[in-house]
Amino acid sequence: MKISNVSSLSDARYCAGMGVDILGFNIDPTSSAQIDPSDYKEITDWVAGVEFAGEFDLASADEIKSTMKDYPIHYVQVTNLDVVEAVGLLGVPIIFKAQVDSDEDLSRLSTTLSYLDELASIVIVKSENPAMEEKLDEAITFYNGNVKLVMGYQVRPSDSIHKFPGVEMEATREEKPGFKDYGEIMDVLEALDND
């Protein structure tokens, strides 16, 4: 299980305590939501037993390389295929986030997975289109490559979360320090725990 966009100690401690494997932090210098290196250090120093992913969206390979110096991470997550090979040279395992919102995106997914087979460790399959859910579930059933696929769409306690070797959910902002409703995340973690 991976939780993305972690920005508070409350999230990090709760998720680590619930057995989440990877905590993702937005460290993209092109993003207005980038977590500050000192906040990142403060949060990650307080949790144990989890790995950390630096999440990038629009950053170039050079920006990623430069930024990683300030953030000790176990994984680098990207959304741009053009930077994968250059980022792979940095010696940190790659997580790739693939957005699949149309049939055209779905038809490109198998080519993307083939390309990433020896380059990435994990591929998170995302979709904002509920109509794609069944098609994605079916496509994933037939995947037999080396990359670990993680479900990042329509994640809820249901049978479909067990079709993937992992799931990703996004953390939400705290209403105020130390006060947070973990509703959906808690329900999914409990469903996975009862598996």
mmCIF file of C-alpha atoms in Angstrom:
data_model
loop_
_atom_site.group_PDB
_atom_site.id
_atom_site.type_symbol
_atom_site.label_atom_id
_atom_site.label_comp_id
_atom_site.label_asym_id
_atom_site.label_seq_id
_atom_site.Cartn_x
_atom_site.Cartn_y
_atom_site.Cartn_z
ATOM 1 C CA MET A 1 0.000 0.000 0.000
ATOM 2 C CA LYS A 2 1.196 3.486 -0.887
ATOM 3 C CA ILE A 3 -0.163 6.780 0.360
ATOM 4 C CA SER A 4 0.678 9.746 -1.858
ATOM 5 C CA ASN A 5 0.936 13.462 -1.185
ATOM 6 C CA VAL A 6 1.750 13.092 2.514
ATOM 7 C CA SER A 7 2.282 16.512 4.061
ATOM 8 C CA SER A 8 1.782 16.071 7.800
ATOM 9 C CA LEU A 9 3.265 14.092 10.649
ATOM 10 C CA SER A 10 -0.242 12.906 11.586
ATOM 11 C CA ASP A 11 -0.634 11.245 8.159
ATOM 12 C CA ALA A 12 2.821 9.714 8.262
ATOM 13 C CA ARG A 13 2.454 8.278 11.770
ATOM 14 C CA TYR A 14 -1.080 6.967 11.182
ATOM 15 C CA CYS A 15 -0.164 5.293 7.887
ATOM 16 C CA ALA A 16 3.092 3.831 9.217
ATOM 17 C CA GLY A 17 1.208 2.433 12.206
ATOM 18 C CA MET A 18 -1.398 0.859 9.910
ATOM 19 C CA GLY A 19 1.225 -1.001 7.884
ATOM 20 C CA VAL A 20 1.465 1.198 4.786
ATOM 21 C CA ASP A 21 4.588 0.260 2.791
ATOM 22 C CA ILE A 22 5.421 3.544 1.033
ATOM 23 C CA LEU A 23 4.718 7.167 1.930
ATOM 24 C CA GLY A 24 4.868 9.556 -1.020
ATOM 25 C CA PHE A 25 5.827 13.213 -0.682
ATOM 26 C CA ASN A 26 5.478 15.937 -3.309
ATOM 27 C CA ILE A 27 9.057 17.147 -3.674
ATOM 28 C CA ASP A 28 8.630 18.495 -7.223
ATOM 29 C CA PRO A 29 10.291 21.938 -7.464
ATOM 30 C CA THR A 30 7.824 22.897 -10.223
ATOM 31 C CA SER A 31 4.855 22.380 -7.883
ATOM 32 C CA SER A 32 3.376 24.986 -5.529
ATOM 33 C CA ALA A 33 2.565 22.099 -3.139
ATOM 34 C CA GLN A 34 6.213 20.949 -2.796
ATOM 35 C CA ILE A 35 7.011 19.983 0.791
ATOM 36 C CA ASP A 36 9.936 21.905 2.250
ATOM 37 C CA PRO A 37 13.117 19.828 2.881
ATOM 38 C CA SER A 38 13.081 20.691 6.599
ATOM 39 C CA ASP A 39 9.403 19.655 6.943
ATOM 40 C CA TYR A 40 10.174 16.459 5.038
ATOM 41 C CA LYS A 41 13.057 15.662 7.399
ATOM 42 C CA GLU A 42 10.975 16.443 10.468
ATOM 43 C CA ILE A 43 8.179 14.114 9.327
ATOM 44 C CA THR A 44 10.345 11.244 8.086
ATOM 45 C CA ASP A 45 12.546 11.279 11.193
ATOM 46 C CA TRP A 46 9.474 10.428 13.274
ATOM 47 C CA VAL A 47 8.350 7.299 11.418
ATOM 48 C CA ALA A 48 9.914 3.870 11.021
ATOM 49 C CA GLY A 49 9.161 0.752 9.044
ATOM 50 C CA VAL A 50 8.098 2.523 5.851
ATOM 51 C CA GLU A 51 9.854 3.636 2.691
ATOM 52 C CA PHE A 52 9.638 7.110 1.191
ATOM 53 C CA ALA A 53 8.902 8.120 -2.399
ATOM 54 C CA GLY A 54 9.723 11.520 -3.843
ATOM 55 C CA GLU A 55 6.841 12.416 -6.157
ATOM 56 C CA PHE A 56 7.519 14.481 -9.301
ATOM 57 C CA ASP A 57 5.153 15.583 -12.035
ATOM 58 C CA LEU A 58 6.499 18.235 -14.410
ATOM 59 C CA ALA A 59 10.126 18.344 -13.278
ATOM 60 C CA SER A 60 12.906 17.635 -15.774
ATOM 61 C CA ALA A 61 15.480 14.917 -15.154
ATOM 62 C CA ASP A 62 18.015 17.594 -14.124
ATOM 63 C CA GLU A 63 15.546 19.162 -11.673
ATOM 64 C CA ILE A 64 14.822 15.721 -10.212
ATOM 65 C CA LYS A 65 18.515 14.967 -9.795
ATOM 66 C CA SER A 66 19.180 18.313 -8.133
ATOM 67 C CA THR A 67 16.171 18.058 -5.805
ATOM 68 C CA MET A 68 16.971 14.528 -4.637
ATOM 69 C CA LYS A 69 20.109 15.858 -2.901
ATOM 70 C CA ASP A 70 17.864 17.515 -0.286
ATOM 71 C CA TYR A 71 15.477 14.595 0.245
ATOM 72 C CA PRO A 72 16.654 11.095 1.243
ATOM 73 C CA ILE A 73 14.207 8.817 -0.603
ATOM 74 C CA HIS A 74 13.843 5.122 -1.395
ATOM 75 C CA TYR A 75 11.868 5.656 -4.647
ATOM 76 C CA VAL A 76 11.529 8.414 -7.222
ATOM 77 C CA GLN A 77 8.067 8.714 -8.749
ATOM 78 C CA VAL A 78 7.532 10.286 -12.170
ATOM 79 C CA THR A 79 4.662 10.740 -14.624
ATOM 80 C CA ASN A 80 6.695 11.582 -17.715
ATOM 81 C CA LEU A 81 8.079 8.712 -19.817
ATOM 82 C CA ASP A 82 10.683 11.067 -21.316
ATOM 83 C CA VAL A 83 12.610 11.305 -18.024
ATOM 84 C CA VAL A 84 12.519 7.619 -17.022
ATOM 85 C CA GLU A 85 15.832 6.537 -18.546
ATOM 86 C CA ALA A 86 17.759 9.564 -17.216
ATOM 87 C CA VAL A 87 16.207 9.164 -13.762
ATOM 88 C CA GLY A 88 17.073 5.455 -13.855
ATOM 89 C CA LEU A 89 20.754 6.431 -13.954
ATOM 90 C CA LEU A 90 20.413 7.992 -10.484
ATOM 91 C CA GLY A 91 20.326 4.539 -8.907
ATOM 92 C CA VAL A 92 16.992 4.923 -7.086
ATOM 93 C CA PRO A 93 14.091 2.580 -7.982
ATOM 94 C CA ILE A 94 11.436 4.226 -10.139
ATOM 95 C CA ILE A 95 7.692 4.393 -9.586
ATOM 96 C CA PHE A 96 5.803 5.470 -12.710
ATOM 97 C CA LYS A 97 2.287 6.886 -12.502
ATOM 98 C CA ALA A 98 0.249 6.079 -15.630
ATOM 99 C CA GLN A 99 -2.940 8.087 -16.198
ATOM 100 C CA VAL A 100 -5.597 6.084 -18.094
ATOM 101 C CA ASP A 101 -8.763 8.101 -18.744
ATOM 102 C CA SER A 102 -9.758 6.894 -22.221
ATOM 103 C CA ASP A 103 -9.699 3.839 -24.479
ATOM 104 C CA GLU A 104 -6.754 5.458 -26.290
ATOM 105 C CA ASP A 105 -4.843 5.709 -22.983
ATOM 106 C CA LEU A 106 -5.714 2.090 -22.253
ATOM 107 C CA SER A 107 -4.398 0.919 -25.632
ATOM 108 C CA ARG A 108 -1.091 2.732 -24.888
ATOM 109 C CA LEU A 109 -0.834 1.142 -21.428
ATOM 110 C CA SER A 110 0.522 -2.209 -22.651
ATOM 111 C CA THR A 111 3.241 -0.426 -24.683
ATOM 112 C CA THR A 112 4.095 1.723 -21.657
ATOM 113 C CA LEU A 113 4.313 -1.340 -19.414
ATOM 114 C CA SER A 114 6.550 -3.131 -21.918
ATOM 115 C CA TYR A 115 8.865 -0.115 -22.069
ATOM 116 C CA LEU A 116 8.991 0.150 -18.267
ATOM 117 C CA ASP A 117 9.474 -3.587 -17.694
ATOM 118 C CA GLU A 118 13.198 -3.306 -16.937
ATOM 119 C CA LEU A 119 13.235 0.385 -15.963
ATOM 120 C CA ALA A 120 10.603 0.759 -13.229
ATOM 121 C CA SER A 121 9.876 -1.172 -10.055
ATOM 122 C CA ILE A 122 6.248 -0.092 -9.675
ATOM 123 C CA VAL A 123 3.592 1.341 -11.984
ATOM 124 C CA ILE A 124 0.597 3.057 -10.421
ATOM 125 C CA VAL A 125 -2.418 2.917 -12.733
ATOM 126 C CA LYS A 126 -4.569 6.037 -12.223
ATOM 127 C CA SER A 127 -7.879 7.051 -13.761
ATOM 128 C CA GLU A 128 -10.350 9.871 -13.195
ATOM 129 C CA ASN A 129 -12.902 8.168 -15.472
ATOM 130 C CA PRO A 130 -15.186 5.694 -13.625
ATOM 131 C CA ALA A 131 -16.175 4.182 -16.996
ATOM 132 C CA MET A 132 -12.626 2.827 -17.350
ATOM 133 C CA GLU A 133 -12.686 0.850 -14.096
ATOM 134 C CA GLU A 134 -13.942 -2.462 -15.473
ATOM 135 C CA LYS A 135 -11.693 -2.256 -18.542
ATOM 136 C CA LEU A 136 -8.657 -1.556 -16.361
ATOM 137 C CA ASP A 137 -9.499 -4.425 -14.010
ATOM 138 C CA GLU A 138 -9.660 -6.736 -17.035
ATOM 139 C CA ALA A 139 -6.442 -5.427 -18.599
ATOM 140 C CA ILE A 140 -4.553 -5.876 -15.337
ATOM 141 C CA THR A 141 -5.722 -9.476 -15.032
ATOM 142 C CA PHE A 142 -3.742 -10.351 -18.166
ATOM 143 C CA TYR A 143 -0.551 -8.470 -17.281
ATOM 144 C CA ASN A 144 2.434 -10.780 -16.686
ATOM 145 C CA GLY A 145 5.483 -8.499 -16.740
ATOM 146 C CA ASN A 146 8.116 -7.722 -14.104
ATOM 147 C CA VAL A 147 6.695 -4.415 -12.895
ATOM 148 C CA LYS A 148 4.523 -4.421 -9.777
ATOM 149 C CA LEU A 149 1.181 -2.832 -10.689
ATOM 150 C CA VAL A 150 -0.554 -0.673 -8.115
ATOM 151 C CA MET A 151 -4.235 0.273 -8.334
ATOM 152 C CA GLY A 152 -4.687 4.015 -8.051
ATOM 153 C CA TYR A 153 -8.264 4.432 -9.295
ATOM 154 C CA GLN A 154 -11.620 4.012 -7.587
ATOM 155 C CA VAL A 155 -9.887 2.554 -4.523
ATOM 156 C CA ARG A 156 -12.480 1.437 -1.996
ATOM 157 C CA PRO A 157 -13.122 -1.683 0.071
ATOM 158 C CA SER A 158 -14.195 -4.110 -2.663
ATOM 159 C CA ASP A 159 -13.102 -7.277 -4.383
ATOM 160 C CA SER A 160 -11.257 -5.328 -7.100
ATOM 161 C CA ILE A 161 -8.548 -4.077 -4.721
ATOM 162 C CA HIS A 162 -7.380 -7.676 -4.380
ATOM 163 C CA LYS A 163 -6.704 -7.989 -8.141
ATOM 164 C CA PHE A 164 -3.636 -5.781 -7.782
ATOM 165 C CA PRO A 165 -0.474 -6.484 -5.787
ATOM 166 C CA GLY A 166 -0.949 -3.048 -4.208
ATOM 167 C CA VAL A 167 -3.086 0.077 -4.017
ATOM 168 C CA GLU A 168 -2.399 3.816 -3.764
ATOM 169 C CA MET A 169 -4.546 6.424 -2.090
ATOM 170 C CA GLU A 170 -3.958 10.136 -1.642
ATOM 171 C CA ALA A 171 -3.596 11.785 1.740
ATOM 172 C CA THR A 172 -5.811 14.758 2.473
ATOM 173 C CA ARG A 173 -4.965 17.972 4.275
ATOM 174 C CA GLU A 174 -5.399 18.171 8.046
ATOM 175 C CA GLU A 175 -8.307 20.325 9.185
ATOM 176 C CA LYS A 176 -6.050 21.485 12.019
ATOM 177 C CA PRO A 177 -2.875 19.977 13.508
ATOM 178 C CA GLY A 178 -3.572 16.567 14.996
ATOM 179 C CA PHE A 179 -7.221 16.464 13.855
ATOM 180 C CA LYS A 180 -8.004 14.363 10.824
ATOM 181 C CA ASP A 181 -10.683 12.028 9.495
ATOM 182 C CA TYR A 182 -9.066 9.002 7.838
ATOM 183 C CA GLY A 183 -12.421 7.597 6.642
ATOM 184 C CA GLU A 184 -11.709 6.052 3.224
ATOM 185 C CA ILE A 185 -8.050 5.305 3.927
ATOM 186 C CA MET A 186 -8.986 3.556 7.175
ATOM 187 C CA ASP A 187 -11.704 1.488 5.459
ATOM 188 C CA VAL A 188 -9.324 0.327 2.715
ATOM 189 C CA LEU A 189 -6.492 -0.452 5.137
ATOM 190 C CA GLU A 190 -8.872 -2.524 7.270
ATOM 191 C CA ALA A 191 -10.167 -4.374 4.190
ATOM 192 C CA LEU A 192 -6.596 -5.174 3.113
ATOM 193 C CA ASP A 193 -5.682 -6.198 6.657
ATOM 194 C CA ASN A 194 -8.581 -8.658 6.757
ATOM 195 C CA ASP A 195 -7.478 -10.288 3.499
#
